[in-house]
Short mmCIF file of C-alpha atoms and ligand atoms in Angstrom, two decimals:
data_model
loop_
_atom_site.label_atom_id
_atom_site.label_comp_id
_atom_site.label_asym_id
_atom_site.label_seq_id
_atom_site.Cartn_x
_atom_site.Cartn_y
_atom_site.Cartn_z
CA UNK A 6 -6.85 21.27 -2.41
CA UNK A 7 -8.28 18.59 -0.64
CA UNK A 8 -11.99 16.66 -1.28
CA UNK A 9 -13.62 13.71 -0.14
CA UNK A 10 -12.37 12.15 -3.11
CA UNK A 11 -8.46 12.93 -2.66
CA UNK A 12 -6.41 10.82 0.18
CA UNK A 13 -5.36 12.62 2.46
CA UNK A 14 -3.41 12.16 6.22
CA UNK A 15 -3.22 14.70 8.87
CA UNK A 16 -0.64 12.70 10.58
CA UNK A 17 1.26 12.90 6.97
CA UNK A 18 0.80 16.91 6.90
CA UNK A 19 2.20 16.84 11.10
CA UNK A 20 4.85 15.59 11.03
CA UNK A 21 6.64 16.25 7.56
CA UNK A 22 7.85 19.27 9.12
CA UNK A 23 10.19 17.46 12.04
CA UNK A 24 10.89 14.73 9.38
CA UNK A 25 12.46 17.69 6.79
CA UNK A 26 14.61 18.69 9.71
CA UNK A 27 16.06 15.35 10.08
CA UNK A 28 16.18 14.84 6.25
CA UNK A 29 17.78 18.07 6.00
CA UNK A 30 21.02 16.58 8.36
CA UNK A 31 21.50 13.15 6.60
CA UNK A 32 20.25 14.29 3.20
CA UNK A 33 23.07 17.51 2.46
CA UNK A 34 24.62 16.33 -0.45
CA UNK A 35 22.68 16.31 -4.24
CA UNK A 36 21.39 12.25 -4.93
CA UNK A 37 18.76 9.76 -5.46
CA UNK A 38 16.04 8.78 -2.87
CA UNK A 39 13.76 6.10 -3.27
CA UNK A 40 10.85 6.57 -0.85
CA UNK A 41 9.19 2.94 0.15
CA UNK A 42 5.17 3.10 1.06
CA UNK A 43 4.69 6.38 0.13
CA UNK A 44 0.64 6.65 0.97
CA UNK A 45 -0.92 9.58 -0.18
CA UNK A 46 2.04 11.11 -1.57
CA UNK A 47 1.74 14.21 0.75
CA UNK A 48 5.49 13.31 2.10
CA UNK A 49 6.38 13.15 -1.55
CA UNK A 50 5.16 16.46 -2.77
CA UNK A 51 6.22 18.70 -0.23
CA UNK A 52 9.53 16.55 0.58
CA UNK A 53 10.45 17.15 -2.67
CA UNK A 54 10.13 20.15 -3.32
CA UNK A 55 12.00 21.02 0.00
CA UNK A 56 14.98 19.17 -0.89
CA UNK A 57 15.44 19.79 -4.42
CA UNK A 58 18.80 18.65 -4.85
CA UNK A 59 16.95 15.34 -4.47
CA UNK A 60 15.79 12.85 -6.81
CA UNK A 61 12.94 12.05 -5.02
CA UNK A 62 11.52 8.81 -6.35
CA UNK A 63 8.12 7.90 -4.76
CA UNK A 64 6.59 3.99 -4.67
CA UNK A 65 3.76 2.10 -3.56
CA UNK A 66 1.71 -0.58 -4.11
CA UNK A 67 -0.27 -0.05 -7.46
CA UNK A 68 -3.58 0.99 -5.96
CA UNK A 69 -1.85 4.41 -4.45
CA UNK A 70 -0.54 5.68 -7.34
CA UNK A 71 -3.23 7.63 -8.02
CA UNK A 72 -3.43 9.64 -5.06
CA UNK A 73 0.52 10.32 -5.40
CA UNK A 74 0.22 11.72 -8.78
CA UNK A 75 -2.53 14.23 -7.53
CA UNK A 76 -0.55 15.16 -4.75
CA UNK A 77 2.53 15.75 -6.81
CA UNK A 78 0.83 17.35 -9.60
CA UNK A 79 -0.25 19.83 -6.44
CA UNK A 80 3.74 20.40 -5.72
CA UNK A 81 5.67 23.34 -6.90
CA UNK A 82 8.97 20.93 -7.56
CA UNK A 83 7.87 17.71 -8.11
CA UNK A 84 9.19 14.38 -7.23
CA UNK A 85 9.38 12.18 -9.75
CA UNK A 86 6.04 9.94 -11.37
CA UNK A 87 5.45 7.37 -8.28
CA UNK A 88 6.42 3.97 -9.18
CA UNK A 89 4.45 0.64 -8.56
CA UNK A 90 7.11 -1.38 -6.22
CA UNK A 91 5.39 -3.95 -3.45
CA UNK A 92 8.64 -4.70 -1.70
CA UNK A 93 7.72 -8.76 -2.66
CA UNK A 94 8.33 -7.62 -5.76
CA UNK A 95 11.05 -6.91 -8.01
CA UNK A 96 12.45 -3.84 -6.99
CA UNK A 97 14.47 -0.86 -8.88
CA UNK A 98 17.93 -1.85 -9.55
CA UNK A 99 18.96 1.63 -7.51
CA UNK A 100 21.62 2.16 -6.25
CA UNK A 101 20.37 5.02 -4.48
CA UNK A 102 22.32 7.00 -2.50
CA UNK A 103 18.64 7.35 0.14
CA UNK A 104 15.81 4.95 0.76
CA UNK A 105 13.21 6.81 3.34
CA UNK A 106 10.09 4.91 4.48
CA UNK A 107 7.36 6.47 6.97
CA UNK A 108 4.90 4.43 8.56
CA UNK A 109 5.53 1.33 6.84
CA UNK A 110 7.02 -1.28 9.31
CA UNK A 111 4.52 -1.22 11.89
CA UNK A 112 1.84 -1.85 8.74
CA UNK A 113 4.01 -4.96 6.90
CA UNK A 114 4.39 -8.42 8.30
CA UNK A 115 7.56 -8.07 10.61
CA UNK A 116 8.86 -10.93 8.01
CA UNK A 117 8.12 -8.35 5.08
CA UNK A 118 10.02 -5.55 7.09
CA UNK A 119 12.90 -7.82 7.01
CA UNK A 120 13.01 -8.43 3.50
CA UNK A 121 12.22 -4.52 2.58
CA UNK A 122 15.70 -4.03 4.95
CA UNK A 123 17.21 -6.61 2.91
CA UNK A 124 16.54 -5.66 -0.79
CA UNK A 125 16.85 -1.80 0.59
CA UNK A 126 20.45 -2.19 1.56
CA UNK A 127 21.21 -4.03 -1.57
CA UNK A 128 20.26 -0.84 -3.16
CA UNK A 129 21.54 1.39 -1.25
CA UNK A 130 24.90 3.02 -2.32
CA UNK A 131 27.80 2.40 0.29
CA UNK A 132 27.93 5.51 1.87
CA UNK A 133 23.98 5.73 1.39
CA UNK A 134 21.85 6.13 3.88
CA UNK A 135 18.02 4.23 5.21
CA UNK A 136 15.60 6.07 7.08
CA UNK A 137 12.88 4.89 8.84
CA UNK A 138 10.15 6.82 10.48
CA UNK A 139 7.59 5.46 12.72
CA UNK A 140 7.07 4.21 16.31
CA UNK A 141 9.44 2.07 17.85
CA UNK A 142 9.41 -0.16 20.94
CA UNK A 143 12.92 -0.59 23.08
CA UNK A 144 13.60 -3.83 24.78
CA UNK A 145 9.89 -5.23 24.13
CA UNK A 146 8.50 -1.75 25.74
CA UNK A 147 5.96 0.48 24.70
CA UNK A 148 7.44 3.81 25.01
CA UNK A 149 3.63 5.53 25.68
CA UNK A 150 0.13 4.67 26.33
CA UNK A 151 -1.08 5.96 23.15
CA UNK A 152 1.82 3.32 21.15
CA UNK A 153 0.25 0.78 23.61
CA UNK A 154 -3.61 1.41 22.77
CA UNK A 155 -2.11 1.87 18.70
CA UNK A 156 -0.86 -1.55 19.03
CA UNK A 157 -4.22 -3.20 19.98
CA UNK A 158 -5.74 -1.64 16.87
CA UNK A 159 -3.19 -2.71 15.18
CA UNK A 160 -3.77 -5.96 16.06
CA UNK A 161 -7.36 -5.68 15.56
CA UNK A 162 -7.28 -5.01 12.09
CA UNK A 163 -4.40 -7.31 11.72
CA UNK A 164 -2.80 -9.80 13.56
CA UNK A 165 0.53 -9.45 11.50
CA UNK A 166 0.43 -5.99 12.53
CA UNK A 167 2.33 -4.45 15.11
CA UNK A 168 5.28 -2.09 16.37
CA UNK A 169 8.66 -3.17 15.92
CA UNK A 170 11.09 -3.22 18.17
CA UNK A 171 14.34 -0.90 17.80
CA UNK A 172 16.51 -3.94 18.58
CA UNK A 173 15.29 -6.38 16.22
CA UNK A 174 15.44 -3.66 13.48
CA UNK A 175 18.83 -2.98 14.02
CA UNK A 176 19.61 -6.86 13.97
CA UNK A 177 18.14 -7.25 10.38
CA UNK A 178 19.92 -3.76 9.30
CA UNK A 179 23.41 -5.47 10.68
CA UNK A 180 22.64 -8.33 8.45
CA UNK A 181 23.58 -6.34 5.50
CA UNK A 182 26.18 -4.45 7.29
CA UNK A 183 24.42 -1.34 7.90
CA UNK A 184 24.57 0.15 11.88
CA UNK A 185 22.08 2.80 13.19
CA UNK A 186 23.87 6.00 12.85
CA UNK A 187 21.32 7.99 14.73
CA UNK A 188 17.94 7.26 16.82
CA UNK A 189 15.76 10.44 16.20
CA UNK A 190 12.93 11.36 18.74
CA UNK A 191 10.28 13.11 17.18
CA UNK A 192 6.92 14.46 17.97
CA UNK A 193 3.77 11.64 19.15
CA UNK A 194 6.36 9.10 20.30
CA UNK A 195 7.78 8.60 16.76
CA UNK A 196 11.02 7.70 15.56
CA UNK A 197 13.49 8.49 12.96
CA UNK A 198 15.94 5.71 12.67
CA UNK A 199 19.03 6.40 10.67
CA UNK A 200 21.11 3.51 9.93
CA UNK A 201 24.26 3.62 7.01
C1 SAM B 18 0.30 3.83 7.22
S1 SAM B 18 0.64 3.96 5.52
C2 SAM B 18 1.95 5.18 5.53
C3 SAM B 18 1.92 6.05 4.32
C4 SAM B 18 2.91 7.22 4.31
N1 SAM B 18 4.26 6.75 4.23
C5 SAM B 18 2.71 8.10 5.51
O1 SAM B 18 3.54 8.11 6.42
O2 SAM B 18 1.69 8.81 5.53
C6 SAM B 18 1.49 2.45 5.13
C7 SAM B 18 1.91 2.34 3.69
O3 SAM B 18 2.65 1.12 3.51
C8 SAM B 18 2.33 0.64 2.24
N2 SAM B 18 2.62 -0.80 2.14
C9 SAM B 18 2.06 -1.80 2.86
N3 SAM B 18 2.50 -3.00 2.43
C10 SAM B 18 3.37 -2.72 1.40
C11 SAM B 18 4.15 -3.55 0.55
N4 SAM B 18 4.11 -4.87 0.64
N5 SAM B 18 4.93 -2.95 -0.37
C12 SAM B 18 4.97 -1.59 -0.45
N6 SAM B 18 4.25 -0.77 0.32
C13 SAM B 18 3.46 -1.33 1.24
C14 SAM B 18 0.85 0.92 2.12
O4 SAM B 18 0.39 0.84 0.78
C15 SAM B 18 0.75 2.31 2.71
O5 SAM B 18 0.90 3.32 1.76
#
C-alpha cells in the first residue's frame, strides 16, 4: 500500500491501536468528530472505520489533503473527504459532539494551541468531548529522556516548537469551561488528555 510517493508515519500506524482503546471509552455513543491536524490520514482511515458509528471528519492544512484522500480511499469504511481547516482560519461551524487531535500541540506555536482550544470548545457540543494525544510535560518536567532529547529537535527545527505542559493546557481548556476528565498514559511517554 505504501510507496515512496505516499506519506506515511510509523509512529501514526503504533500507536492508533492504544489510541482506539481510549477512543473506544469516551467515544460509545453514535456522533460527529472533527479530527484537527490529521497528517497522513492513517489515524483517519483506520479510526474510522473502527468506530463506525462515527462521523469522522478529517482536516488539515491544504497541502495534506492529498495524502488523506489516498489513505482513506485505502479504508474499508471511510471517514469523510478531509477538509482544508488551518486552525487561524475559519473553522466548521460544528457543533461536534468530538474534536480529536494527535501530535499537533507540540508542532503549533503554544499561542496557536491556545486558540485551536479556544475555537475547539466553541464547537464542541456541551456534553462533547476534546482529545488530545501527544507528549506532555507536568510541572515544567520532562517525563523521559527521549521527550527531553525530542524537545531539542524540536527546537532545532523550530524555536516555537516545543512540549506543552499538562498544566498550562488545562488552564486554556478551563477558559472555556471545559476540565480534564481523564489523563491517559500511553505507550513512548505519550498522552491522551480527555477534557469535557
Ligand atoms: C506531527 S504531525 C501529526 C499528524 C497526525 N495527527 C499524526 O499523529 O500522525 C502535525 C500536524 O499538525 C498540522 N498542523 C500544524 N499547524 C497547523 C495549523 N495551523 N492548522 C492545522 N493543522 C496544523 C500539520 O499539518 C501536521 O499534519
Amino acid at each position: 500500500m505504501t510507496s515512496p510517493e505516499v506519506p506515511f508515519s510509523q509512529a501514526a500506524e503504533n500507536n492508533k491501536g492504544p489510541i482506539l482503546q481510549v477512543l473506544q471509552q469516551h467515544c460509545q455513543a453514535p456522533g460527529t468528530l472533527l479530527e484537527i491536524g490529521a497528517g497522513t490520514g492513517q489515524h483517519a482511515a483506520w479510526l474510522s472505520a473502527q468506530l463506525p458509528h462515527l462521523q469522522w471528519q478529517p482536516s488539515d492544512v491544504a497541502e495534506n489533503l492529498p495524502a488523506i484522500r489516498h489513505w482513506l480511499s485505502q479504508s474499508p469504511n471511510p471517514a469523510k473527504a478531509p477538509l482544508a481547516l488551518d486552525v487561524t482560519d475559519q473553522w466548521p461551524s460544528g457543533p461536534f459532539d468530538y474534536l480529536f487531535t494527535a501530535n499537533t500541540f507540540h508542532i503549533m506555536a503554544q499561542s496557536l494551541v491556545a486558540h485551536c482550544i479556544a475555537e475547539g470548545c466553541q464547537r464542541l457540543s456541551p456534553k462533547g468531548v476534546f482529545m488530545v494525544y501527544g507528549p506532555f510535560n507536568y510541572d515544567g518536567q520532562f517525563t523521559s529522556d527521549s521527550n527531553r532529547q525530542f524537545e531539542g529537535w524540536l527546537k532545532a527545527t523550530d524555536a516555537q516548537r516545543g512540549i506543552r505542559d499538562k498544566e498550562w493546557v488545562e488552564q486554556e481548556f478551563a477558559r472555556h469551561g471545559r476540565q480534564c476528565l481523564t489523563d491517559h498514559a500511553m505507550p513512548a511517554n505519550n498522552r491522551v488528555l480527555v477534557f469535557g
